[in-house]
Short mmCIF file of N, CA, C and O in Angstrom, two decimals:
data_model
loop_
_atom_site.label_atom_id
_atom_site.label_comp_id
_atom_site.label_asym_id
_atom_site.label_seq_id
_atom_site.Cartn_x
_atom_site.Cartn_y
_atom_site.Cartn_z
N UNK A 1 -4.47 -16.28 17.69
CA UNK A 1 -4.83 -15.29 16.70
C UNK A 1 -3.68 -15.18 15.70
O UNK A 1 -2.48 -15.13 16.00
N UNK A 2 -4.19 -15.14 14.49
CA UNK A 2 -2.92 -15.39 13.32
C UNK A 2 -2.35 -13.39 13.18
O UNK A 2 -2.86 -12.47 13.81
N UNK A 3 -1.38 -13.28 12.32
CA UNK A 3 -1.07 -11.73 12.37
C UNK A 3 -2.11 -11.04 11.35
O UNK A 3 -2.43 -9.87 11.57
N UNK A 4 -2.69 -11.74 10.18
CA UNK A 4 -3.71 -11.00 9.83
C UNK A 4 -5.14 -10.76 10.30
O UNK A 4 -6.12 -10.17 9.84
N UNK A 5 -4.87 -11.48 11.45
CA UNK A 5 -6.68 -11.21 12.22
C UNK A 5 -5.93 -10.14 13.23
O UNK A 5 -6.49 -9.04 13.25
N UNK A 6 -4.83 -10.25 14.02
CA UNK A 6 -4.19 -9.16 14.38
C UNK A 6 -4.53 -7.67 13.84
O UNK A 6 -4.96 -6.67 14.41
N UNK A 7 -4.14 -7.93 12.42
CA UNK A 7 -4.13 -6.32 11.91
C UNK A 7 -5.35 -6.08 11.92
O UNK A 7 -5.61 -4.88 12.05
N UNK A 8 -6.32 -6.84 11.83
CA UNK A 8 -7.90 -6.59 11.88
C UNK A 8 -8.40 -6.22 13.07
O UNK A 8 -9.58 -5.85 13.08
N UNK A 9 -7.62 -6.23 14.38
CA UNK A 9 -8.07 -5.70 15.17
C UNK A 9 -8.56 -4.31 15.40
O UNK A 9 -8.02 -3.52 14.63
N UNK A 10 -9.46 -3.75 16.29
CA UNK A 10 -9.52 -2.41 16.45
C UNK A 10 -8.37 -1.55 16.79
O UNK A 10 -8.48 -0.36 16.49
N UNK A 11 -7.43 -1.90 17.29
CA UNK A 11 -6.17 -1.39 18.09
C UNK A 11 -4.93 -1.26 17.06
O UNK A 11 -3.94 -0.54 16.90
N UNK A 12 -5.50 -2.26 16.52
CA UNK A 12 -4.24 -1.74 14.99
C UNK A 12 -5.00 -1.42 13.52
O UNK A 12 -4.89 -1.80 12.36
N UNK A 13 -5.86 -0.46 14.29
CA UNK A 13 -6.57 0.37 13.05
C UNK A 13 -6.01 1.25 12.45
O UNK A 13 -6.00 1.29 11.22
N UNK A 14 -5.45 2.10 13.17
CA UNK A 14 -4.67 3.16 12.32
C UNK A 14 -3.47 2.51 11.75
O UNK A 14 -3.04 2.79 10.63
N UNK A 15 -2.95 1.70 12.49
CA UNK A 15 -1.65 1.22 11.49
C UNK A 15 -1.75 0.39 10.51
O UNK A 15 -0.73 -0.03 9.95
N UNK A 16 -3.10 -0.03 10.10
CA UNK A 16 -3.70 -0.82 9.02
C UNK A 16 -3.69 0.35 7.90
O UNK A 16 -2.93 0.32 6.94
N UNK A 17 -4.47 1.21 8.11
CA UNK A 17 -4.67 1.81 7.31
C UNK A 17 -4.15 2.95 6.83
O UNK A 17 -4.71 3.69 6.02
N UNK A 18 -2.56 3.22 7.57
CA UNK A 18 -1.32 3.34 7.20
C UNK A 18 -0.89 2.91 6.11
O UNK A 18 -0.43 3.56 5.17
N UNK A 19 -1.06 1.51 6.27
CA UNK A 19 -0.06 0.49 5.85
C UNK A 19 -0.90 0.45 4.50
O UNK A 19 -0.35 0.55 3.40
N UNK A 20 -2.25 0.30 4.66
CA UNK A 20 -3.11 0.25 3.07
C UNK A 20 -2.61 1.51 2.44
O UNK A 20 -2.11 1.53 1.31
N UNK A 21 -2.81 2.80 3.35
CA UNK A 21 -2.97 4.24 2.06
C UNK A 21 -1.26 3.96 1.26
O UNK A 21 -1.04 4.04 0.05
N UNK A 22 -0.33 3.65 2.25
CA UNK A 22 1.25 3.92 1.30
C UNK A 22 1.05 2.99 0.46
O UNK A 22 1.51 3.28 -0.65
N UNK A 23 0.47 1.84 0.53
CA UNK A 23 0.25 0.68 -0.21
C UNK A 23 -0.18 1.15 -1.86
O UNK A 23 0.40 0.82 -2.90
N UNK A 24 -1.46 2.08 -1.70
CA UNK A 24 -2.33 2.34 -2.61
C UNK A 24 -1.98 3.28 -3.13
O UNK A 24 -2.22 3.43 -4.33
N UNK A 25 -1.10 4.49 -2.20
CA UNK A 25 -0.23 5.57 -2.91
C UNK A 25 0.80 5.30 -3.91
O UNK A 25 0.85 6.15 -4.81
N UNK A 26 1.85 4.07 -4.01
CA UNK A 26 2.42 3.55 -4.20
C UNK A 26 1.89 2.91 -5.54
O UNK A 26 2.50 3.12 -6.59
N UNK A 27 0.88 2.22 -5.50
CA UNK A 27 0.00 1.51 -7.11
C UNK A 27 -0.21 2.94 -7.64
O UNK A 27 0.38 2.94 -8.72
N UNK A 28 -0.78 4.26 -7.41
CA UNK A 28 -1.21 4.93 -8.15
C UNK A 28 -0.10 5.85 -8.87
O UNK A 28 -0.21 6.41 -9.96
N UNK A 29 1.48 5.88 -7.61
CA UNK A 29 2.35 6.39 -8.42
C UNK A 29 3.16 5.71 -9.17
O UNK A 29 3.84 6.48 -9.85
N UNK A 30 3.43 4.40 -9.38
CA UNK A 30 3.42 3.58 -10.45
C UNK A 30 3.24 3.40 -11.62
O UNK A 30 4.11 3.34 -12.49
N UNK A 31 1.51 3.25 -11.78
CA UNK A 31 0.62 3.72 -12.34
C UNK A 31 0.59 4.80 -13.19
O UNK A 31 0.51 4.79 -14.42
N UNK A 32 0.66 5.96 -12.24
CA UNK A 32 0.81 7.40 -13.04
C UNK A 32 2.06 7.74 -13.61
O UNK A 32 2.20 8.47 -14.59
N UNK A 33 2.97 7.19 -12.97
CA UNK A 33 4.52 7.25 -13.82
C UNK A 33 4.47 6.44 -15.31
O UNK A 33 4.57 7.13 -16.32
N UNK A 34 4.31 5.09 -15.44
CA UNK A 34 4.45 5.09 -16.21
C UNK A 34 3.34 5.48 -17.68
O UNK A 34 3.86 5.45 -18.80
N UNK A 35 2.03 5.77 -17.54
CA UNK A 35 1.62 6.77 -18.12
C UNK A 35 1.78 7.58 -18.45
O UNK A 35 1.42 7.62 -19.63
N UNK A 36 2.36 8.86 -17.97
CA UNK A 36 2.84 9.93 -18.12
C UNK A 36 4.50 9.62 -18.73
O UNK A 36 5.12 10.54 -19.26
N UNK A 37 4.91 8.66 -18.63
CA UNK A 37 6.56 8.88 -19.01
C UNK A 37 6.29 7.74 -20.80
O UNK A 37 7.18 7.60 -21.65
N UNK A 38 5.01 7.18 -20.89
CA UNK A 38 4.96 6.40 -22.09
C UNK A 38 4.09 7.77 -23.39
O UNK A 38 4.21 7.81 -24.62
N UNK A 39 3.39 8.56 -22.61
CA UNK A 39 2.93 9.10 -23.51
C UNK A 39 3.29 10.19 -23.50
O UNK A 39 2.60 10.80 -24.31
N UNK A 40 4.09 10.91 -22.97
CA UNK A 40 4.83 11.99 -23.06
C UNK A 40 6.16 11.73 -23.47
O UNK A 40 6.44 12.10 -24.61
N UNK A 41 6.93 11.26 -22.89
CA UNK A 41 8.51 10.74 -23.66
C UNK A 41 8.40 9.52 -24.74
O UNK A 41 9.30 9.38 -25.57
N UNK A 42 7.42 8.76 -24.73
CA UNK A 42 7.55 7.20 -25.06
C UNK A 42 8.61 6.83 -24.75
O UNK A 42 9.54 6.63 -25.52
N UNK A 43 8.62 6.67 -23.35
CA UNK A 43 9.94 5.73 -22.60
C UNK A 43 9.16 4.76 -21.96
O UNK A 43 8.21 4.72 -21.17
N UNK A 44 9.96 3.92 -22.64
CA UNK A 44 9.09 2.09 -21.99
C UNK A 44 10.14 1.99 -20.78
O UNK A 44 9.73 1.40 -19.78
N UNK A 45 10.72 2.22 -20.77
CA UNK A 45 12.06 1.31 -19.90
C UNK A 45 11.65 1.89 -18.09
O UNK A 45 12.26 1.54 -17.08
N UNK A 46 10.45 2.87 -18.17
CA UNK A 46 9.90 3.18 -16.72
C UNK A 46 9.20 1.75 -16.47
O UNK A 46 9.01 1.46 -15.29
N UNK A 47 8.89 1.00 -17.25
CA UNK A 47 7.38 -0.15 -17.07
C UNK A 47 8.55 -1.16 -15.78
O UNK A 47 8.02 -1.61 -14.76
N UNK A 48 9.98 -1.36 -16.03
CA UNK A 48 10.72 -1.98 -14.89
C UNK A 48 10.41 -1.37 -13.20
O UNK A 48 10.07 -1.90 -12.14
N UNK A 49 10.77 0.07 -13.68
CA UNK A 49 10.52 0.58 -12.46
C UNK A 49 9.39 0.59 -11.24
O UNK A 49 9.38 0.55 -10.01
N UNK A 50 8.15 0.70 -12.65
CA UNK A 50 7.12 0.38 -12.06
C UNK A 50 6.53 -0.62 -11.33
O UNK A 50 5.89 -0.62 -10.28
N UNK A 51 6.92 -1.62 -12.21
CA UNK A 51 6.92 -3.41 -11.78
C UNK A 51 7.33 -3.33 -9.90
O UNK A 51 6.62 -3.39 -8.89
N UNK A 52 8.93 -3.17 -10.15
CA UNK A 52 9.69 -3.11 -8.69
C UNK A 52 8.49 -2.37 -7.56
O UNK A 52 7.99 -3.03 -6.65
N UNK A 53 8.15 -0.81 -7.84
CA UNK A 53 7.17 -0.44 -6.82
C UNK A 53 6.18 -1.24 -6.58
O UNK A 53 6.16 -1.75 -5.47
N UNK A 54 4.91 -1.63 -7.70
CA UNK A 54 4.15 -2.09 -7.51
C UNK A 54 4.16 -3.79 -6.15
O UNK A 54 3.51 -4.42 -5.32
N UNK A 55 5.63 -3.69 -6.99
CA UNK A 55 5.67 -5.39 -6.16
C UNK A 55 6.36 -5.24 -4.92
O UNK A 55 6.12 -6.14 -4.11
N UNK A 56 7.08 -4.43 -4.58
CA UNK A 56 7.16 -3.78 -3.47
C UNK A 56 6.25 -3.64 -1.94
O UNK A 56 6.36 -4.05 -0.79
N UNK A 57 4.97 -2.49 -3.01
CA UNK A 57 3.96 -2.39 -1.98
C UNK A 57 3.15 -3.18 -1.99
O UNK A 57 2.34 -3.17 -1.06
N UNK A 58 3.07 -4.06 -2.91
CA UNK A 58 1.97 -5.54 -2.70
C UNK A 58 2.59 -6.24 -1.58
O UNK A 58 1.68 -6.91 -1.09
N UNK A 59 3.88 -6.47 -0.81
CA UNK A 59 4.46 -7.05 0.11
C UNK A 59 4.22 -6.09 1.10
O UNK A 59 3.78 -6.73 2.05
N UNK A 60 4.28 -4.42 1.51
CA UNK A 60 4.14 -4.01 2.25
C UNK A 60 2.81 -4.04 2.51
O UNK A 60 2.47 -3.99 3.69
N UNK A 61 1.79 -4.14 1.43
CA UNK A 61 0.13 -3.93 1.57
C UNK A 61 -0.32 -5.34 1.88
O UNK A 61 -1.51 -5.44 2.15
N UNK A 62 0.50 -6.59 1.89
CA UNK A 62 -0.47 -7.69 2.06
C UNK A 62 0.64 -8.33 3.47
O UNK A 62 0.19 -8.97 4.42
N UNK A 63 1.59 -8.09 3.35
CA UNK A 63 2.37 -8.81 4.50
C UNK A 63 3.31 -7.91 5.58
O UNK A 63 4.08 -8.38 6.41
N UNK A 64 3.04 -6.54 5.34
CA UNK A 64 3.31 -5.61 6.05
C UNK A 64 4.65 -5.78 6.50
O UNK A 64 5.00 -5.76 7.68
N UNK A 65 5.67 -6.00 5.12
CA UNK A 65 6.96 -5.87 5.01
C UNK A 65 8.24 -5.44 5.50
O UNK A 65 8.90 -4.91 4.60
N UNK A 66 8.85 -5.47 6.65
CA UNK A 66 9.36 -3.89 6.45
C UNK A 66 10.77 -4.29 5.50
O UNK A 66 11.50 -3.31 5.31
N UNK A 67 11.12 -5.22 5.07
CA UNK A 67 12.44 -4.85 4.50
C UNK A 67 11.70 -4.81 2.85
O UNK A 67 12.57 -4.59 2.01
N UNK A 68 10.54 -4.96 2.34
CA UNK A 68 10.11 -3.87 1.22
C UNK A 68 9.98 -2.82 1.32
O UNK A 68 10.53 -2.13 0.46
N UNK A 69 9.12 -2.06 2.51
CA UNK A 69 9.49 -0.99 2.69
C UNK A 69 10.95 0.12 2.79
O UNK A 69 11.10 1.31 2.49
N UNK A 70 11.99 -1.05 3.41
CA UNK A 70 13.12 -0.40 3.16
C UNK A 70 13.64 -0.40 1.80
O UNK A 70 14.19 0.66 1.51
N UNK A 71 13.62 -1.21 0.96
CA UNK A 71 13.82 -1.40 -0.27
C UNK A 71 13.32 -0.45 -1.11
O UNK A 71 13.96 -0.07 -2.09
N UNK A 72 11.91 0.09 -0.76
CA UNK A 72 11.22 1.20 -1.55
C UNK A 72 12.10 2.74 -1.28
O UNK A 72 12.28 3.53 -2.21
N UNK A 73 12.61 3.00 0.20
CA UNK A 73 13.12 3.87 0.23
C UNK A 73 15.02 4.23 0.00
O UNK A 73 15.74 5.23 0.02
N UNK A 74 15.18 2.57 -0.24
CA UNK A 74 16.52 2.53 -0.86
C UNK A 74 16.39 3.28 -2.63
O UNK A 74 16.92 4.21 -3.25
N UNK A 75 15.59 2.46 -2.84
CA UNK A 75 14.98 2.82 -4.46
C UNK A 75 14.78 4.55 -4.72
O UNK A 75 15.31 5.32 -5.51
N UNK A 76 14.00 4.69 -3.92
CA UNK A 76 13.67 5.92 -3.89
C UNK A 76 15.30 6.85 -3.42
O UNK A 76 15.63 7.84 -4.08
N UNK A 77 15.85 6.54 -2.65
CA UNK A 77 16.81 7.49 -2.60
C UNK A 77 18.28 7.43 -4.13
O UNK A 77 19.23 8.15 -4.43
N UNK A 78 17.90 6.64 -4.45
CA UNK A 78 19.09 5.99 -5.96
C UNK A 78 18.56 7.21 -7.07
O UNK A 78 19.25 7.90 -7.83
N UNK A 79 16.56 7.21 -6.80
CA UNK A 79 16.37 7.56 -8.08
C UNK A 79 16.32 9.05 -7.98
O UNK A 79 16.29 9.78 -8.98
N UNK A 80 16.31 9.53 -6.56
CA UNK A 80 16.57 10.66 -6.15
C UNK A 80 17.98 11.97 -6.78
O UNK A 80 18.06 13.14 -7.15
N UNK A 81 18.89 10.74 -6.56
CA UNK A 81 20.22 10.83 -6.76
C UNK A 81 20.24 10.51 -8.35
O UNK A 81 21.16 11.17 -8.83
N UNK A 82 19.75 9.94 -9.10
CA UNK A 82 20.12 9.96 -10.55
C UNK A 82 19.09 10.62 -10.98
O UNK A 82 19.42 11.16 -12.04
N UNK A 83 18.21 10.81 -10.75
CA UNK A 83 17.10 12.23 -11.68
C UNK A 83 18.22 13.71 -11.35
O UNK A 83 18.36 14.63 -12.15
N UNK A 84 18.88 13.63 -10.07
CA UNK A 84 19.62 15.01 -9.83
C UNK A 84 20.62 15.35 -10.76
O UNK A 84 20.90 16.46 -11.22
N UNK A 85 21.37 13.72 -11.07
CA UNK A 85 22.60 14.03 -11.58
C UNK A 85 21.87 14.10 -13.16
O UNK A 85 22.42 14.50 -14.18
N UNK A 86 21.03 13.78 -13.07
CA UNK A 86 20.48 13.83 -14.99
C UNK A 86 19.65 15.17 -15.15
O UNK A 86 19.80 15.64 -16.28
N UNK A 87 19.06 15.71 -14.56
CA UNK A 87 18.42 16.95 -14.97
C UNK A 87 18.73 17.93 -13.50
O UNK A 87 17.81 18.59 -13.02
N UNK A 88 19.61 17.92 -13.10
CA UNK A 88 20.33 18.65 -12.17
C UNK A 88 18.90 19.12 -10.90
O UNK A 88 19.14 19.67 -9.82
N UNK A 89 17.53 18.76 -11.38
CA UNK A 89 16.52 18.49 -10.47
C UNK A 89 16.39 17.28 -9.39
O UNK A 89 16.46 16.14 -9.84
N UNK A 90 16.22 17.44 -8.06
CA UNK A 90 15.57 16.11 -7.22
C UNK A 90 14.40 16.20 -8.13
O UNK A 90 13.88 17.16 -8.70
N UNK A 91 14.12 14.80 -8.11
CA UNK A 91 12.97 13.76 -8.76
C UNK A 91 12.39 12.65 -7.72
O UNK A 91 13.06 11.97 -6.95
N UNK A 92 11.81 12.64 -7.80
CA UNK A 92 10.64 11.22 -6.81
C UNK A 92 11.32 11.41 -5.52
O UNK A 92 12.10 10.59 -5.06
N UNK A 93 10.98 12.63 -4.91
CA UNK A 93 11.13 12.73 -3.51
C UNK A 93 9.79 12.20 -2.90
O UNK A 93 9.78 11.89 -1.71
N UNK A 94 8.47 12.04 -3.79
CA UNK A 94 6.58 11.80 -3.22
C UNK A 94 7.11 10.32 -2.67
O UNK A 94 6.90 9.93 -1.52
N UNK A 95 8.00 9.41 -3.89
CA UNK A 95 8.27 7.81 -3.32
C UNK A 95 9.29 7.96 -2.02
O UNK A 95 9.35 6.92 -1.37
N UNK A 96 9.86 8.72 -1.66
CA UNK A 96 11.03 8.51 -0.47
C UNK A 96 9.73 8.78 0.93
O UNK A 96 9.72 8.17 2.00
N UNK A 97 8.53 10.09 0.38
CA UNK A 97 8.25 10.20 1.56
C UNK A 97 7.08 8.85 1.92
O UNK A 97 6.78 8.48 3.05
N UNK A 98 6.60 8.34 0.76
CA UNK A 98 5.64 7.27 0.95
C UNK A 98 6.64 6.17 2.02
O UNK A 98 6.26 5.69 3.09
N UNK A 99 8.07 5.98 1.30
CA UNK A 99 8.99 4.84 1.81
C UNK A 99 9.17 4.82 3.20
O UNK A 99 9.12 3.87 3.98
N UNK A 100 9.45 6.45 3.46
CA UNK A 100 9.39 6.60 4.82
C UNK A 100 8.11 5.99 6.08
O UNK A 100 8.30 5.24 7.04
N UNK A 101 6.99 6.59 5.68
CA UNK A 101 5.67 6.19 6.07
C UNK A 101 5.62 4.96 6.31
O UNK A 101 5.39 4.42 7.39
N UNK A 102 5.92 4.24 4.80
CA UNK A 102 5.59 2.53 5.04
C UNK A 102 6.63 1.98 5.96
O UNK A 102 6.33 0.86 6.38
N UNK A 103 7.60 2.39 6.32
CA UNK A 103 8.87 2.14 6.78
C UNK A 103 8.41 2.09 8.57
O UNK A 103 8.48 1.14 9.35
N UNK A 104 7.95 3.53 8.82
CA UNK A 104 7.64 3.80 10.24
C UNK A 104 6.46 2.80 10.43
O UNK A 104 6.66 1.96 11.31
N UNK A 105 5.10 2.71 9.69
CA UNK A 105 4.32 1.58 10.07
C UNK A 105 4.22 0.35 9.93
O UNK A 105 3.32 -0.35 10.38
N UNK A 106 5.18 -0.02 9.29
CA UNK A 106 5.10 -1.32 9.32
C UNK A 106 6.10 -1.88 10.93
O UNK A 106 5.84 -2.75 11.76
N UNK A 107 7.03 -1.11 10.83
CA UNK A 107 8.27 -1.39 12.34
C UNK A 107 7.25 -1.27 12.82
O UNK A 107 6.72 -2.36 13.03
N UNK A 108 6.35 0.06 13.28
CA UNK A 108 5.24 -0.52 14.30
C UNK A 108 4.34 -1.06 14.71
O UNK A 108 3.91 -1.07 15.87
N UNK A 109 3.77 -1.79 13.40
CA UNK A 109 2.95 -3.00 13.10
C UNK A 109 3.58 -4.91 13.54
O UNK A 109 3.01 -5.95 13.86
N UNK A 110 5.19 -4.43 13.27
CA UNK A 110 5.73 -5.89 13.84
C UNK A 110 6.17 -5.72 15.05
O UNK A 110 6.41 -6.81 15.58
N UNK A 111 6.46 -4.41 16.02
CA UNK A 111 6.76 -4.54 16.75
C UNK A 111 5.09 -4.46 17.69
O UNK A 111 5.12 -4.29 18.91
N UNK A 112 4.51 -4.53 17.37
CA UNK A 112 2.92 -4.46 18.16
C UNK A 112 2.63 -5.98 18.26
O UNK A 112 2.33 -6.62 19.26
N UNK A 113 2.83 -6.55 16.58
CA UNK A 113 2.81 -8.00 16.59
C UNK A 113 3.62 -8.97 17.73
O UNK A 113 3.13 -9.97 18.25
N UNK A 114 4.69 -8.54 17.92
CA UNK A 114 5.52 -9.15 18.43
C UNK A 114 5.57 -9.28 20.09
O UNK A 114 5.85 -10.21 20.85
N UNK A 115 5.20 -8.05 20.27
CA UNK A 115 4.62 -7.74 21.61
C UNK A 115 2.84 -8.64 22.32
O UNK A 115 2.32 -9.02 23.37
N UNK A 116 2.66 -8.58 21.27
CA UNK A 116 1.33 -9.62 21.04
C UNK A 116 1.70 -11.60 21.53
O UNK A 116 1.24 -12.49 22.25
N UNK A 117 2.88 -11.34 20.50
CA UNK A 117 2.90 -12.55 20.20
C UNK A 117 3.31 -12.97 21.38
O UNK A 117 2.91 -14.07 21.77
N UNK A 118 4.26 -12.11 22.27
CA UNK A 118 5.09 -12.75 24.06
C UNK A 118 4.05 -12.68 24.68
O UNK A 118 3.80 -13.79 25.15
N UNK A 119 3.27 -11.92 24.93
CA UNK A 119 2.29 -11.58 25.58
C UNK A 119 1.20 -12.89 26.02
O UNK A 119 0.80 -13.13 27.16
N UNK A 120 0.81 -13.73 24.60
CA UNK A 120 0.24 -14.44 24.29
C UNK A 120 0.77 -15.46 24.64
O UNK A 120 0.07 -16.37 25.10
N UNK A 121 2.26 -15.59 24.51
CA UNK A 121 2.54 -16.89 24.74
C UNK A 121 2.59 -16.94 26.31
O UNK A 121 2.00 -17.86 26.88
N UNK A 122 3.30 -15.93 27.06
CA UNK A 122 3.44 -15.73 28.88
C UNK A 122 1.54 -16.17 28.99
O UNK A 122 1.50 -17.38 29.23
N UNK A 123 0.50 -15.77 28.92
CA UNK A 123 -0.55 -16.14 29.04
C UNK A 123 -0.56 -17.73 29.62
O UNK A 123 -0.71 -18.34 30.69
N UNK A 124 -0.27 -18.00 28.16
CA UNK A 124 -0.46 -19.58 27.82
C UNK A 124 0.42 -20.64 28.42
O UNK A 124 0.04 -21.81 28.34
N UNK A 125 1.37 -20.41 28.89
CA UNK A 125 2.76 -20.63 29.51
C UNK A 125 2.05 -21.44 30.92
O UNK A 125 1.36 -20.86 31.76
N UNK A 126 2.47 -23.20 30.91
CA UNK A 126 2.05 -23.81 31.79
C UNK A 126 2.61 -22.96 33.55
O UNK A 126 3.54 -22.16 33.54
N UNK A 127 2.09 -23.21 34.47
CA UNK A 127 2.57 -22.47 35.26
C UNK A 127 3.67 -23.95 36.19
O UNK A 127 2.96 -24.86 36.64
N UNK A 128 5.12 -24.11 36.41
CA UNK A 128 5.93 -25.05 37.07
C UNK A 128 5.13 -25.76 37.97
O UNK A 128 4.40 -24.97 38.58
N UNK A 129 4.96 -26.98 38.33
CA UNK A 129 4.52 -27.49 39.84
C UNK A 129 5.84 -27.75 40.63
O UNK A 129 6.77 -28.45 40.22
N UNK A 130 5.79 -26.94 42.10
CA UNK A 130 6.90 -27.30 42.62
C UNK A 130 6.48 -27.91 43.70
O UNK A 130 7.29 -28.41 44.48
#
């Protein structure tokens, strides 16, 4: 069984669809950022930022990432820290908690995999003739 018929299993249903909602949370705050920051500020220079998320959770949403996921919540904690020091407000705390999420399901999506994968192989594992 390959790891994407894996995630298709019944047993890693909820962590599928974990892994889709931060995925899709992630395109829509993207999405909505840079909308809101082009037609309210006309600041283009969000369209980078956006890029990085989007491509981010396309790795966490199609290959169930985790070092994108960590990357999202590295990101997220930088921009945390420079929206503070620039308008003395936290800013994109919604991306740290998505980062988090994708972070916890995906570790338990590879570690399910992985557990799969020994499992599968001890199965298959000729047995010695002595």
């Amino acid at each position: 069984m390959t790891r994407r018929e894996f995630l298709r299993t019944d047993e890693m249903r909820n962590y599928r669809l974990n892994i889709i909602m931060c995925a899709i949370f992630g395109y829509v705050i993207a999405v909505g950022s840079v909308i809101l920051n082009i037609v309210y500020t006309k600041e283009f220079s969000v369209i980078y930022d956006a890029v990085f998320l989007i491509v981010m959770c396309v790795l966490v949403h199609f290959l169930q990432s985790r070092v994108a996921a960590v990357l999202i919540a590295v990101y997220a904690v930088l921009n945390i820290v420079i929206m503070y020091l620039a308008t003395g407000k936290p800013g994109g705390i919604v991306v740290l908690v998505l980062a988090i999420y994708a972070i916890v399901y995906t570790f338990k999506f590879q570690s399910a995999w992985r557990k799969y994968k020994k499992s599968a192989a001890d199965t298959t594992a000729v047995p010695s003739e002595e």
